Short mmCIF file of C-alpha atoms in Angstrom, two decimals:
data_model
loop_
_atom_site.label_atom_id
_atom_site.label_comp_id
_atom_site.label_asym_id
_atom_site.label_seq_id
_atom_site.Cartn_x
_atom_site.Cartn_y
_atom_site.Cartn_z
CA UNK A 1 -30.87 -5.32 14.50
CA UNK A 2 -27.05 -4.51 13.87
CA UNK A 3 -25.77 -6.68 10.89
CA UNK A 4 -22.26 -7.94 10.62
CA UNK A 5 -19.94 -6.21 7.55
CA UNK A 6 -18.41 -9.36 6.87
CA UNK A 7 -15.36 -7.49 5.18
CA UNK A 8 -12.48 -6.68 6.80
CA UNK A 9 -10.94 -3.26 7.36
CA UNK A 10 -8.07 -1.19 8.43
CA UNK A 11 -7.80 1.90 10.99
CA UNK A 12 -4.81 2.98 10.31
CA UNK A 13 -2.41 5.13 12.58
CA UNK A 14 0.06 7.75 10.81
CA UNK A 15 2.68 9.75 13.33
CA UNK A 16 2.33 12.91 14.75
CA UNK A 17 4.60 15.26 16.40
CA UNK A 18 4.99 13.58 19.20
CA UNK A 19 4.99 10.01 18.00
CA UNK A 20 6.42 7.84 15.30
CA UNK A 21 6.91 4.49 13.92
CA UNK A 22 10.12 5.18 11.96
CA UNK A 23 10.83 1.70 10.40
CA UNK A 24 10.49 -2.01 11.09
CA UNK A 25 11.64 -5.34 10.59
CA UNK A 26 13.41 -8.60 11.55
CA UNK A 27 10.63 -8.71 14.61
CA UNK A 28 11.54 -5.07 15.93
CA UNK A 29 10.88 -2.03 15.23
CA UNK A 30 12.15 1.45 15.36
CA UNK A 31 9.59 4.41 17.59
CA UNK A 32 10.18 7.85 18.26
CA UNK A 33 8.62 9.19 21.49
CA UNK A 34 9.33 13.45 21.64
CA UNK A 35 13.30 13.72 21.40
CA UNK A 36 14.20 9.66 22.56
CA UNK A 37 13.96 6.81 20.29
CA UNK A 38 13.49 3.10 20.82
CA UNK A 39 13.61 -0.35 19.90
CA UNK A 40 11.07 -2.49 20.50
CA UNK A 41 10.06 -6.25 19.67
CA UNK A 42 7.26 -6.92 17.33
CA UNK A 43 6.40 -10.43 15.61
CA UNK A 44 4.54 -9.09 13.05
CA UNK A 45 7.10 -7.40 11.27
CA UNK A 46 8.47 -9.91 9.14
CA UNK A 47 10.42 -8.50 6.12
CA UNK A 48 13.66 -6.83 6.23
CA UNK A 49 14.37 -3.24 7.62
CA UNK A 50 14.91 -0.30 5.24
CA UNK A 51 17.09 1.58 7.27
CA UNK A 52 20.73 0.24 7.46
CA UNK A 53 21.23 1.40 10.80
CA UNK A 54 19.02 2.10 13.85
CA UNK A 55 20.22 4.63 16.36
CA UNK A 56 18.81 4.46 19.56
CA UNK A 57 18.43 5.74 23.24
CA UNK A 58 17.42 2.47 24.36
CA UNK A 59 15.65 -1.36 22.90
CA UNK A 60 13.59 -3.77 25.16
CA UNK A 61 15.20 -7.47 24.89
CA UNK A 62 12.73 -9.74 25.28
CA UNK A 63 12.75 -12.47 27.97
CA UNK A 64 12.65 -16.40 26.61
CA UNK A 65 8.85 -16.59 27.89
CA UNK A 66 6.79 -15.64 24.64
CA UNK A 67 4.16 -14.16 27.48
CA UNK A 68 6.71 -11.87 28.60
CA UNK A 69 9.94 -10.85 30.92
CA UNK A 70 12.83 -9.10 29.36
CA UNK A 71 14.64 -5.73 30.29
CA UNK A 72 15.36 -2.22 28.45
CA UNK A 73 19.22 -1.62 27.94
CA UNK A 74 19.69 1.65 26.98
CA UNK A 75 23.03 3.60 24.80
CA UNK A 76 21.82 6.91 26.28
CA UNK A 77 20.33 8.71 29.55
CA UNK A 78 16.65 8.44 29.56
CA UNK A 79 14.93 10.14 32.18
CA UNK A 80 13.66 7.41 34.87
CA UNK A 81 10.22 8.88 35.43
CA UNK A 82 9.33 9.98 32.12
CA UNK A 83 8.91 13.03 30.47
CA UNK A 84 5.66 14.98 28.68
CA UNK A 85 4.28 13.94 25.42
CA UNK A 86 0.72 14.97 24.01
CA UNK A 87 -1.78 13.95 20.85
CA UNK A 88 -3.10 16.13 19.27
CA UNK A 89 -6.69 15.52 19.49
CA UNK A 90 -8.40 18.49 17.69
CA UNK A 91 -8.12 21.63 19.41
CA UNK A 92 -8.01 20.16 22.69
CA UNK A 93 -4.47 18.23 23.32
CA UNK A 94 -3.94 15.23 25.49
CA UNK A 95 -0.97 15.91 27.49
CA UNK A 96 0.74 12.58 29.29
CA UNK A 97 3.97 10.91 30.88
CA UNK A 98 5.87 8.71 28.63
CA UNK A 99 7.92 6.46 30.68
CA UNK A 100 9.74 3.09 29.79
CA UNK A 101 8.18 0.46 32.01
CA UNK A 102 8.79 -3.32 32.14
CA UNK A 103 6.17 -4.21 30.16
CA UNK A 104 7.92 -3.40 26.99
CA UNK A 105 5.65 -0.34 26.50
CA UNK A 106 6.37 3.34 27.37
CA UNK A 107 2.70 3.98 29.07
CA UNK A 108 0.19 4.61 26.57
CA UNK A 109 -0.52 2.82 22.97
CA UNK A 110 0.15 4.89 19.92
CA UNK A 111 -1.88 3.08 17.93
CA UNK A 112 -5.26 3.47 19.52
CA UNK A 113 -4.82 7.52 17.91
CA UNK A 114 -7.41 6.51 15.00
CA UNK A 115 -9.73 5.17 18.03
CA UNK A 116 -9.84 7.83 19.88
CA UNK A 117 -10.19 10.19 16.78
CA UNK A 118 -13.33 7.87 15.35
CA UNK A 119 -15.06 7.46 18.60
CA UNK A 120 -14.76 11.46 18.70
CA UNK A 121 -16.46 11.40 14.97
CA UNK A 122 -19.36 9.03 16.68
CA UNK A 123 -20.15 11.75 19.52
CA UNK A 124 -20.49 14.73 16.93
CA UNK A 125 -20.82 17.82 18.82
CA UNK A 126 -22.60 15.98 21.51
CA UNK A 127 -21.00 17.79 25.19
CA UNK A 128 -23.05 15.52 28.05
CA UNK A 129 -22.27 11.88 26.29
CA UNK A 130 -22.06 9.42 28.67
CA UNK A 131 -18.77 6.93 28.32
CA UNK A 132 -17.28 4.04 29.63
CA UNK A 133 -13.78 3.36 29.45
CA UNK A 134 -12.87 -0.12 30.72
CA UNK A 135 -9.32 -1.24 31.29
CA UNK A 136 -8.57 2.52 31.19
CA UNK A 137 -4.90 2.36 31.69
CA UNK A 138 -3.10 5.48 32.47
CA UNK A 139 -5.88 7.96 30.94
CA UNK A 140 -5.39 8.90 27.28
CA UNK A 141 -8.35 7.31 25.93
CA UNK A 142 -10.61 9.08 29.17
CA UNK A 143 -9.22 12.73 28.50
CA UNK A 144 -10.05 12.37 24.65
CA UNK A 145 -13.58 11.18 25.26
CA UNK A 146 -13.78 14.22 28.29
CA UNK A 147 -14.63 16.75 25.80
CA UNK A 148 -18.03 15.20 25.04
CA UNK A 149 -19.53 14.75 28.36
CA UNK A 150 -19.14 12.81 31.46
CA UNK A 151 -16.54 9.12 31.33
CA UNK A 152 -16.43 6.37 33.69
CA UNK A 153 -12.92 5.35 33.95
CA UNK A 154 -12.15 2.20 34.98
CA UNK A 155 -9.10 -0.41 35.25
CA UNK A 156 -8.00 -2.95 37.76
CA UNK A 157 -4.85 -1.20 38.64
CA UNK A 158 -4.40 1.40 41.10
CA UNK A 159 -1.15 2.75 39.80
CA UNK A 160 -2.45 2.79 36.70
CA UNK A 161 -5.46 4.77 37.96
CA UNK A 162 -3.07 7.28 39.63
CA UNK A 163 -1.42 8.21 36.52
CA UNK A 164 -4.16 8.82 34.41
CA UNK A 165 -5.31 11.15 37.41
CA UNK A 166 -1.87 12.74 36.72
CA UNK A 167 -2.01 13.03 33.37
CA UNK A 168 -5.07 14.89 33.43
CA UNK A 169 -3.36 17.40 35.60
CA UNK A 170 -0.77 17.53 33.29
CA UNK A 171 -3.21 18.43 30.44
CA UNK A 172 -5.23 21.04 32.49
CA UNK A 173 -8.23 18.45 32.81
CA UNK A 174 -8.16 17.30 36.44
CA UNK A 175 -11.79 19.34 36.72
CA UNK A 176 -13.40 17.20 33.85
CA UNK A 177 -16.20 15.00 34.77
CA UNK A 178 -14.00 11.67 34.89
CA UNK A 179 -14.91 9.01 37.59
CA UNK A 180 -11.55 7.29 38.02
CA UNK A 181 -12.28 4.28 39.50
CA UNK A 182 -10.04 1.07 40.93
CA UNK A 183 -11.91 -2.20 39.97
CA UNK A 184 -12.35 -5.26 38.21
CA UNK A 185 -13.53 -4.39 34.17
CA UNK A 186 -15.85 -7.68 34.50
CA UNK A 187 -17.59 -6.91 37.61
CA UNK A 188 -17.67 -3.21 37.30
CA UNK A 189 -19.60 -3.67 34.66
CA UNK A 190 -22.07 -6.57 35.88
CA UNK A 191 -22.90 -4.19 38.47
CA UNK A 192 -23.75 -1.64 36.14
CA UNK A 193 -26.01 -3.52 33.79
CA UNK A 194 -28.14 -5.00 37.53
CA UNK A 195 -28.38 -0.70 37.74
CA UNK A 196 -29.98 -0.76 35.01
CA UNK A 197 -27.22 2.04 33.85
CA UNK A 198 -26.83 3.66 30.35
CA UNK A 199 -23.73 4.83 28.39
CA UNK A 200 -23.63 6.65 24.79
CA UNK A 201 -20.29 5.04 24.11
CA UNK A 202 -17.91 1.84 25.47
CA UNK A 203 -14.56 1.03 24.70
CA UNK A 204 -12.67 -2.00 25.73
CA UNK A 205 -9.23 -2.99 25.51
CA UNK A 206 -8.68 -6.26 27.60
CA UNK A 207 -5.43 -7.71 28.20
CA UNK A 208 -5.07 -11.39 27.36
CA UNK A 209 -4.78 -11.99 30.96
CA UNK A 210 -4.29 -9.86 34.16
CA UNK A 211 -6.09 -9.73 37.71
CA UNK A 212 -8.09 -7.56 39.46
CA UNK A 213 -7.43 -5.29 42.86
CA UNK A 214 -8.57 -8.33 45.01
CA UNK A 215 -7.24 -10.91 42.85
CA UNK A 216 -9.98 -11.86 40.36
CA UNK A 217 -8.49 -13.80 37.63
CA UNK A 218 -9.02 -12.66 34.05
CA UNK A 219 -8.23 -14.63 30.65
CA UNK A 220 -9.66 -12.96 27.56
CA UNK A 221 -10.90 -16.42 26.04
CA UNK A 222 -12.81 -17.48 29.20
CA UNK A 223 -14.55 -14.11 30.21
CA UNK A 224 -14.48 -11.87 26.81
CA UNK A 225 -18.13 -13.20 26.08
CA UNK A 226 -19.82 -12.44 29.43
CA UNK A 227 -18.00 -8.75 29.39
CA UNK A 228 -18.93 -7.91 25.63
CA UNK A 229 -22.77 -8.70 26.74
CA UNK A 230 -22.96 -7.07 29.49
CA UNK A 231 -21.26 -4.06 27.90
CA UNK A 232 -24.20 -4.15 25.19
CA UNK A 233 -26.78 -4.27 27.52
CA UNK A 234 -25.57 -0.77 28.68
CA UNK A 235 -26.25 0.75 25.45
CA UNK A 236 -29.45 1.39 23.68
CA UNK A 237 -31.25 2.68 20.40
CA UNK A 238 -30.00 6.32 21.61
CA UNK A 239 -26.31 5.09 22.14
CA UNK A 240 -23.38 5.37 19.66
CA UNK A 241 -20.75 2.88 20.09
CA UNK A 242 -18.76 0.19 21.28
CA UNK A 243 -15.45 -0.38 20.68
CA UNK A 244 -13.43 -3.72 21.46
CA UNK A 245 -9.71 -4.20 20.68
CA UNK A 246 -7.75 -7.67 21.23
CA UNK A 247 -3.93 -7.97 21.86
CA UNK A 248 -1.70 -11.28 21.47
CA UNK A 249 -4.51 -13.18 20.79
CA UNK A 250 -4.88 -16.15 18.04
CA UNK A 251 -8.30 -15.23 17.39
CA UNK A 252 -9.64 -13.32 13.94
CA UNK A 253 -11.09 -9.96 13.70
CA UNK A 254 -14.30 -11.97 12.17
CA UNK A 255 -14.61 -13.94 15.56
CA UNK A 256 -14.93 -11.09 17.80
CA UNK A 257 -17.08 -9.06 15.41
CA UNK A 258 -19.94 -11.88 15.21
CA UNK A 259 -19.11 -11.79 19.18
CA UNK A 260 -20.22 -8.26 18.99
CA UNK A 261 -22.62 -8.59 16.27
CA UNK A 262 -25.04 -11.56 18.69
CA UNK A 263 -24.71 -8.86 21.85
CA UNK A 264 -25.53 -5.97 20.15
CA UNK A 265 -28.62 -8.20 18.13
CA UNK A 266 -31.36 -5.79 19.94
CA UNK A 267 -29.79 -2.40 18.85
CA UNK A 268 -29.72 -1.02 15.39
CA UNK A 269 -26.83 -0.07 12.95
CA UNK A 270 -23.80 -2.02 11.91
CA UNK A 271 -20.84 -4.08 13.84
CA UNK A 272 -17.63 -3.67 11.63
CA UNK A 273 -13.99 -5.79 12.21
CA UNK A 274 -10.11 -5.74 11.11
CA UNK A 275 -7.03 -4.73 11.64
CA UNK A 276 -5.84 -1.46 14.05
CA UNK A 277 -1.81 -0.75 11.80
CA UNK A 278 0.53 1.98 12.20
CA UNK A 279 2.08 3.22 8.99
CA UNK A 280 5.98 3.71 9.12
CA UNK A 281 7.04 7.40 8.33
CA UNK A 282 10.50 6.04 6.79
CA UNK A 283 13.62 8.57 6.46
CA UNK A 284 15.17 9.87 3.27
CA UNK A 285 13.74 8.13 0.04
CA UNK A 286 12.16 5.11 1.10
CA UNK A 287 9.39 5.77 -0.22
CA UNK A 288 5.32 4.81 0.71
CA UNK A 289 5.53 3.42 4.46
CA UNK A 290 4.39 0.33 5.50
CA UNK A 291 1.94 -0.65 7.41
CA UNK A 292 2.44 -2.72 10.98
CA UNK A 293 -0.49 -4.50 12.35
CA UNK A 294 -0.71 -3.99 16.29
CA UNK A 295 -4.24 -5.23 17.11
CA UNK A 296 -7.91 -6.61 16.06
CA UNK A 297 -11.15 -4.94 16.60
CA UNK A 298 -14.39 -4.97 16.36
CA UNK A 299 -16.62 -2.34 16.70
CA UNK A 300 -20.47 -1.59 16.51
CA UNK A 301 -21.92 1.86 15.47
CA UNK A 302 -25.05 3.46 15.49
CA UNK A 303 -25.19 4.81 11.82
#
């Protein structure tokens, strides 16, 4: 039976060449993405900058509707439909479109890096794991798991589908045993657990609402129960993880990880919670960077 750590924990993201959180404050902060640099808003950061001045290509102002709306304005020429960024992901990089979109976002989230690495640490040298990726988004998460064995991609958006299909062409993985499929996370899944299917590993990252291809309503409150128990009941003794990451929610990381802990009740090993951060890389003499918070988790592992 998996027991609940009831201590909290951190995953914490650091930058890479591609990506970095450069500093942070008065609700913003300050990202490099390859050669452009933005400015984003963030609630959680709540002390002063360190940096005097930010310098910028472009900074998303937020709309007056906490839930969203707003508009980029940008100082410089940013290319419209993106450009190429990868992570590093061992010896096999991830290679994807970085693009500012009007979600505040720029098409992938940086801080899901220490995810991806620890699922990878799960799977071993395993090469024909099984995975599900639900609410897949534009791929990142799918290619990194591709080098352990067949994943089921799957998100409710077909755009979003399209462009993970094109950033695996763009890392030289479009012949990697991916299913990229268009279809609601919730019933997807349902299906699969009546199939009576199996994964090795599941990771989740829901939105805190959204709707599927033929409308189906979603709010993470209402149907994150149902979803994290039928995600369990994909996985056995044999299996090695599930992963579950909340946005904008005011919910704890203990919450969801007794959530987790009561599915996962007939499988062994240990359901852990906290905090997904990034640290800040800072510039000059700042010293030690900070640490944002982005996102809870919970997670359950087999060891």
């Amino acid at each position: 039976m998996a027991e609940l750590d009831p201590q909290a924990r951190l995953l914490c993201g650091e930058g890479w060449a591609d990506y970095g959180l450069i500093d942070s404050g008065d609700g913003r902060k300050l990202e490099r993405y390859g050669p452009h640099r933005f400015i984003r808003p963030d609630a959680q950061a709540l002390w002063a900058p360190r940096l005097e001045r930010w310098k910028s290509d472009g900074e998303f102002v937020p709309g007056s509707d906490e839930d969203g709306g707003g508009r980029w304005q940008f100082a410089n020429p940013v290319p419209r439909d993106g450009w190429p960024l990868s992570w590093p992901n061992g010896d096999e990089p991830v290679t994807f479109n970085a693009q500012c979109t009007p979600f505040r976002h720029l098409g992938f989230f940086p801080d899901m890096a220490p995810v991806w690495d620890w699922m990878g640490e799960q799977l071993g040298d395993q090469r024909d794991a099984a995975t599900l990726n639900l609410f897949g988004y534009t791929g990142v998460g799918s290619l990194a798991l591709s080098k352990y064995g067949p994943v089921t991609h799957v998100d409710a958006s077909k755009k979003s589908v399209t462009q993970a299909r094109a950033n695996a062409a763009l890392s030289g993985m479009e012949q990697r045993p991916i299913r990229w499929i268009v279809d609601d996370a919730a019933k997807f899944t349902a299906r699969e657990v009546r199939r009576a299917k199996r994964y090795d590993g599941i990771i989740l990252d829901p939105p805190k609402f959204g709707r599927g291809p033929e409308g189906e309503v979603w709010r993470l409150e209402d149907h994150l129960p149902g979803l994290v128990h039928d995600c369990a009941a994909l996985l056995d003794g044999d299996s090695k993880f599930l992963f579950l990451t909340v946005y904008a929610v005011r919910m704890s990381s203990l919450a969801i990880g007794g959530l987790l802990a009561e599915a996962c009740a007939h499988l062994p090993g240990v359901v852990e919670h906290g905090e997904l951060v990034v640290r800040e890389e800072g510039e000059g003499d700042l010293g030690p960077g900070r640490m944002l918070p982005t996102a809870i988790f919970a997670r359950w592992r087999n060891s």
